[in-house]
Amino acid sequence: MKIFSPLQNHILAKLKNASALRYSELMPEQKVANDLFNYHLQYLVDKGYVTKHNDGYSLSEAGVQHVADPFPVDMDREQKITSLFKLNVITIVSRVENGRLQILNQLRKSNPSYGKIGVMGGVVYKGETITGGATRKLKEETGLYATFTLVGMTRRMLYKEGELFSDVLFPIAYASESAGDLQTETGFGENFWVDIDQALENDKPQHDSIKGIYEALERIKAGTIHEQPFFFTEDIHL
């Protein structure tokens, strides 16, 4: 794994949860000498992990990739591709409110999906079941509890400028009921319910979309999510 100093990790962590920050906003609460902090910030700029703008600093594409899935920059090709391969469960939760079918959505406040709106999800840990991971992620990000059913899976291979950026298996987990009080804002983002048509619009296919989400939402809208067979899609985005 690429090794960064504590100050460099602090900067990367702050920028992970922001579109851009000013120099003063990046400074840690604990006092640090200005020249020392500037040295570490400029190091990240020079190495290509942070980009400087007129109005502040943001993660570069390499920085976004690092916070999404850190790997050694000096790996050989085979090791690097292996490190990019992971399992992220998608958690789709629905409810019926005043006769209208609604889907739980999130405005994300963390890279690599900062600013996007749609259903949520996250990494499944080794030794953890997929549905167990879905229940854990939902609780962590929203405060709600649900029991999930696995309804499909998408593998997405995303390339940028001819290089593999990510290769992820996305199991699609669905729950038609949930319990608890929704936390409308957490460190992960802002959580809210939207009508099914808006949910479809938010997760409509685009360059880096996860095709299985849209398919599952269409089945939920049609009321066939548990009647149709488990589906698998494999998408390559160049």
CSV table of C-alpha atoms in Angstrom, one decimal:
chain,number,residue,atom,x,y,z
A,1,MET,CA,0.0,0.0,0.0
A,2,LYS,CA,1.3,3.5,-0.8
A,3,ILE,CA,2.6,5.0,2.5
A,4,PHE,CA,1.7,8.6,3.3
A,5,SER,CA,2.7,10.6,6.4
A,6,PRO,CA,0.0,11.4,9.0
A,7,LEU,CA,-0.3,14.9,7.7
A,8,GLN,CA,-0.7,13.7,4.1
A,9,ASN,CA,-3.3,11.2,5.2
A,10,HIS,CA,-5.1,14.0,7.0
A,11,ILE,CA,-5.2,16.1,3.8
A,12,LEU,CA,-6.4,13.1,1.7
A,13,ALA,CA,-9.1,12.3,4.2
A,14,LYS,CA,-10.4,15.9,4.3
A,15,LEU,CA,-10.5,16.1,0.5
A,16,LYS,CA,-12.3,12.7,0.3
A,17,ASN,CA,-15.4,14.3,1.8
A,18,ALA,CA,-15.3,17.6,-0.2
A,19,SER,CA,-15.4,18.8,-3.7
A,20,ALA,CA,-12.7,21.4,-2.9
A,21,LEU,CA,-11.2,23.0,0.2
A,22,ARG,CA,-9.1,26.1,0.9
A,23,TYR,CA,-5.7,25.9,2.5
A,24,SER,CA,-7.0,27.1,5.8
A,25,GLU,CA,-9.8,24.4,5.7
A,26,LEU,CA,-7.2,21.7,5.2
A,27,MET,CA,-5.2,22.6,8.3
A,28,PRO,CA,-5.6,20.2,11.2
A,29,GLU,CA,-7.2,21.5,14.4
A,30,GLN,CA,-4.0,20.6,16.3
A,31,LYS,CA,-1.5,23.3,15.6
A,32,VAL,CA,1.1,22.5,12.9
A,33,ALA,CA,3.9,24.7,11.7
A,34,ASN,CA,2.8,26.4,8.5
A,35,ASP,CA,5.9,25.5,6.5
A,36,LEU,CA,5.7,21.8,7.6
A,37,PHE,CA,2.0,21.6,6.6
A,38,ASN,CA,2.7,23.3,3.3
A,39,TYR,CA,5.6,20.9,2.6
A,40,HIS,CA,3.3,17.9,2.9
A,41,LEU,CA,0.5,19.5,0.9
A,42,GLN,CA,2.8,20.4,-1.9
A,43,TYR,CA,4.2,16.9,-1.8
A,44,LEU,CA,0.7,15.6,-2.6
A,45,VAL,CA,0.4,18.2,-5.4
A,46,ASP,CA,3.8,17.3,-6.9
A,47,LYS,CA,3.0,13.5,-6.8
A,48,GLY,CA,-0.3,14.1,-8.6
A,49,TYR,CA,-2.7,13.2,-5.8
A,50,VAL,CA,-4.0,16.7,-5.2
A,51,THR,CA,-4.8,19.4,-7.7
A,52,LYS,CA,-4.4,23.1,-6.9
A,53,HIS,CA,-7.1,25.5,-8.2
A,54,ASN,CA,-7.6,29.3,-7.8
A,55,ASP,CA,-10.2,28.6,-5.2
A,56,GLY,CA,-8.5,25.9,-3.3
A,57,TYR,CA,-7.5,22.2,-3.5
A,58,SER,CA,-9.2,19.0,-4.6
A,59,LEU,CA,-8.4,15.4,-5.2
A,60,SER,CA,-6.9,14.6,-8.6
A,61,GLU,CA,-8.1,11.6,-10.5
A,62,ALA,CA,-5.2,9.6,-9.0
A,63,GLY,CA,-6.2,10.9,-5.6
A,64,VAL,CA,-9.8,9.8,-6.1
A,65,GLN,CA,-8.6,6.4,-7.2
A,66,HIS,CA,-6.4,6.2,-4.1
A,67,VAL,CA,-9.1,7.0,-1.5
A,68,ALA,CA,-11.5,4.6,-3.3
A,69,ASP,CA,-9.1,1.7,-3.4
A,70,PRO,CA,-5.5,2.4,-2.3
A,71,PHE,CA,-2.7,0.4,-4.0
A,72,PRO,CA,1.1,0.7,-4.4
A,73,VAL,CA,2.0,2.9,-7.3
A,74,ASP,CA,5.0,0.7,-8.1
A,75,MET,CA,3.0,-2.5,-8.4
A,76,ASP,CA,3.5,-4.5,-11.5
A,77,ARG,CA,0.5,-4.7,-13.8
A,78,GLU,CA,-0.9,-8.1,-12.5
A,79,GLN,CA,-0.7,-7.0,-8.9
A,80,LYS,CA,-2.3,-3.7,-9.7
A,81,ILE,CA,-5.3,-5.2,-11.5
A,82,THR,CA,-5.8,-7.7,-8.6
A,83,SER,CA,-5.8,-4.8,-6.1
A,84,LEU,CA,-8.5,-3.0,-8.1
A,85,PHE,CA,-10.9,-6.0,-7.9
A,86,LYS,CA,-13.4,-5.8,-5.0
A,87,LEU,CA,-16.9,-6.6,-3.9
A,88,ASN,CA,-19.4,-3.7,-3.2
A,89,VAL,CA,-23.0,-4.5,-2.3
A,90,ILE,CA,-25.7,-2.2,-3.5
A,91,THR,CA,-28.5,-1.6,-0.9
A,92,ILE,CA,-31.9,-0.8,-2.4
A,93,VAL,CA,-34.7,-0.1,0.1
A,94,SER,CA,-38.3,0.7,-0.7
A,95,ARG,CA,-41.4,1.7,1.1
A,96,VAL,CA,-45.0,2.7,0.3
A,97,GLU,CA,-45.9,6.2,1.6
A,98,ASN,CA,-49.4,7.6,1.0
A,99,GLY,CA,-49.9,5.0,-1.7
A,100,ARG,CA,-46.7,5.9,-3.5
A,101,LEU,CA,-43.7,3.6,-4.0
A,102,GLN,CA,-40.5,5.3,-2.8
A,103,ILE,CA,-36.8,4.4,-2.8
A,104,LEU,CA,-34.2,5.4,-0.2
A,105,ASN,CA,-31.6,7.7,-1.9
A,106,GLN,CA,-28.4,9.4,-0.8
A,107,LEU,CA,-26.6,12.6,-1.8
A,108,ARG,CA,-23.0,11.3,-1.4
A,109,LYS,CA,-20.5,13.4,0.4
A,110,SER,CA,-17.5,11.1,-0.2
A,111,ASN,CA,-15.3,10.4,-3.2
A,112,PRO,CA,-15.2,8.7,-5.6
A,113,SER,CA,-18.9,9.5,-5.9
A,114,TYR,CA,-19.0,12.9,-4.3
A,115,GLY,CA,-22.2,14.9,-5.3
A,116,LYS,CA,-24.0,11.9,-6.9
A,117,ILE,CA,-27.5,11.0,-5.9
A,118,GLY,CA,-28.8,7.5,-5.9
A,119,VAL,CA,-29.1,4.3,-4.0
A,120,MET,CA,-26.2,3.5,-1.7
A,121,GLY,CA,-23.8,0.6,-0.9
A,122,GLY,CA,-20.3,-0.3,0.2
A,123,VAL,CA,-17.6,-2.8,0.5
A,124,VAL,CA,-18.3,-6.4,1.7
A,125,TYR,CA,-15.7,-7.5,4.2
A,126,LYS,CA,-13.9,-10.8,4.0
A,127,GLY,CA,-15.9,-13.5,5.9
A,128,GLU,CA,-19.1,-11.4,5.7
A,129,THR,CA,-22.2,-12.5,3.8
A,130,ILE,CA,-23.4,-10.2,1.1
A,131,THR,CA,-26.8,-9.7,2.7
A,132,GLY,CA,-25.1,-9.2,6.0
A,133,GLY,CA,-22.9,-6.6,4.5
A,134,ALA,CA,-25.9,-4.8,3.1
A,135,THR,CA,-27.6,-4.7,6.5
A,136,ARG,CA,-24.4,-3.4,8.1
A,137,LYS,CA,-23.9,-0.7,5.5
A,138,LEU,CA,-27.5,0.5,5.7
A,139,LYS,CA,-27.3,0.8,9.4
A,140,GLU,CA,-23.9,2.7,9.2
A,141,GLU,CA,-25.1,5.1,6.6
A,142,THR,CA,-28.7,5.7,7.5
A,143,GLY,CA,-29.5,4.4,11.0
A,144,LEU,CA,-32.1,2.0,9.5
A,145,TYR,CA,-32.3,-1.8,9.8
A,146,ALA,CA,-33.5,-4.1,7.0
A,147,THR,CA,-33.2,-7.7,6.0
A,148,PHE,CA,-32.1,-8.0,2.4
A,149,THR,CA,-32.6,-10.5,-0.5
A,150,LEU,CA,-30.0,-10.8,-3.2
A,151,VAL,CA,-31.7,-10.1,-6.6
A,152,GLY,CA,-28.9,-9.7,-9.1
A,153,MET,CA,-25.3,-8.7,-9.7
A,154,THR,CA,-23.3,-6.4,-12.0
A,155,ARG,CA,-19.6,-6.5,-12.8
A,156,ARG,CA,-18.4,-3.1,-13.9
A,157,MET,CA,-15.0,-2.6,-15.5
A,158,LEU,CA,-14.2,1.1,-15.8
A,159,TYR,CA,-11.4,2.3,-17.9
A,160,LYS,CA,-10.0,5.9,-18.1
A,161,GLU,CA,-7.6,6.8,-20.8
A,162,GLY,CA,-7.1,3.2,-21.7
A,163,GLU,CA,-6.1,2.2,-18.1
A,164,LEU,CA,-8.2,0.1,-15.8
A,165,PHE,CA,-9.6,2.4,-13.1
A,166,SER,CA,-11.8,-0.1,-11.2
A,167,ASP,CA,-13.1,-3.6,-11.6
A,168,VAL,CA,-15.9,-4.2,-9.1
A,169,LEU,CA,-18.6,-6.8,-8.5
A,170,PHE,CA,-21.8,-5.2,-7.4
A,171,PRO,CA,-24.3,-7.6,-5.8
A,172,ILE,CA,-27.8,-6.0,-5.8
A,173,ALA,CA,-29.6,-6.4,-2.5
A,174,TYR,CA,-33.2,-5.4,-2.0
A,175,ALA,CA,-35.4,-4.9,1.1
A,176,SER,CA,-39.1,-3.8,0.9
A,177,GLU,CA,-39.2,-2.9,4.6
A,178,SER,CA,-37.0,-1.2,7.1
A,179,ALA,CA,-37.1,-0.2,10.7
A,180,GLY,CA,-35.7,2.6,12.8
A,181,ASP,CA,-35.4,6.3,12.5
A,182,LEU,CA,-33.8,7.6,9.3
A,183,GLN,CA,-30.7,9.8,9.9
A,184,THR,CA,-31.1,12.4,7.3
A,185,GLU,CA,-27.4,13.4,7.4
A,186,THR,CA,-24.3,11.3,8.3
A,187,GLY,CA,-20.7,11.4,7.3
A,188,PHE,CA,-21.5,9.4,4.2
A,189,GLY,CA,-24.1,11.9,2.9
A,190,GLU,CA,-27.7,13.2,3.0
A,191,ASN,CA,-30.5,10.5,3.1
A,192,PHE,CA,-34.0,10.9,1.8
A,193,TRP,CA,-36.9,9.1,0.1
A,194,VAL,CA,-37.8,9.7,-3.5
A,195,ASP,CA,-40.6,8.4,-5.7
A,196,ILE,CA,-39.7,5.4,-7.9
A,197,ASP,CA,-39.6,7.4,-11.1
A,198,GLN,CA,-37.2,9.9,-9.6
A,199,ALA,CA,-35.1,7.0,-8.3
A,200,LEU,CA,-34.9,5.6,-11.9
A,201,GLU,CA,-33.9,9.1,-13.1
A,202,ASN,CA,-31.2,9.4,-10.5
A,203,ASP,CA,-29.7,6.0,-11.3
A,204,LYS,CA,-30.2,6.1,-15.1
A,205,PRO,CA,-27.5,4.5,-17.2
A,206,GLN,CA,-24.5,6.7,-17.9
A,207,HIS,CA,-20.7,6.2,-18.4
A,208,ASP,CA,-19.9,5.0,-14.9
A,209,SER,CA,-23.3,3.7,-13.9
A,210,ILE,CA,-24.1,0.3,-12.4
A,211,LYS,CA,-26.5,-1.3,-14.9
A,212,GLY,CA,-28.0,-3.7,-12.4
A,213,ILE,CA,-29.4,-0.9,-10.2
A,214,TYR,CA,-31.6,0.4,-13.0
A,215,GLU,CA,-32.7,-3.1,-13.9
A,216,ALA,CA,-33.6,-3.8,-10.3
A,217,LEU,CA,-35.5,-0.5,-9.9
A,218,GLU,CA,-37.5,-1.3,-13.0
A,219,ARG,CA,-38.5,-4.7,-11.6
A,220,ILE,CA,-39.4,-3.1,-8.3
A,221,LYS,CA,-41.6,-0.6,-10.1
A,222,ALA,CA,-43.3,-3.4,-12.1
A,223,GLY,CA,-43.8,-5.5,-8.9
A,224,THR,CA,-41.8,-8.4,-10.4
A,225,ILE,CA,-38.6,-8.1,-8.4
A,226,HIS,CA,-39.2,-11.4,-6.6
A,227,GLU,CA,-40.8,-13.1,-9.6
A,228,GLN,CA,-38.1,-12.8,-12.2
A,229,PRO,CA,-34.9,-14.8,-12.0
A,230,PHE,CA,-31.6,-13.6,-10.5
A,231,PHE,CA,-29.8,-11.5,-13.2
A,232,PHE,CA,-26.1,-10.9,-14.0
A,233,THR,CA,-24.7,-8.2,-16.2
A,234,GLU,CA,-21.1,-7.5,-17.1
A,235,ASP,CA,-20.3,-4.0,-18.4
A,236,ILE,CA,-17.1,-2.5,-19.8
A,237,HIS,CA,-16.9,1.3,-19.8
A,238,LEU,CA,-14.1,2.6,-22.0
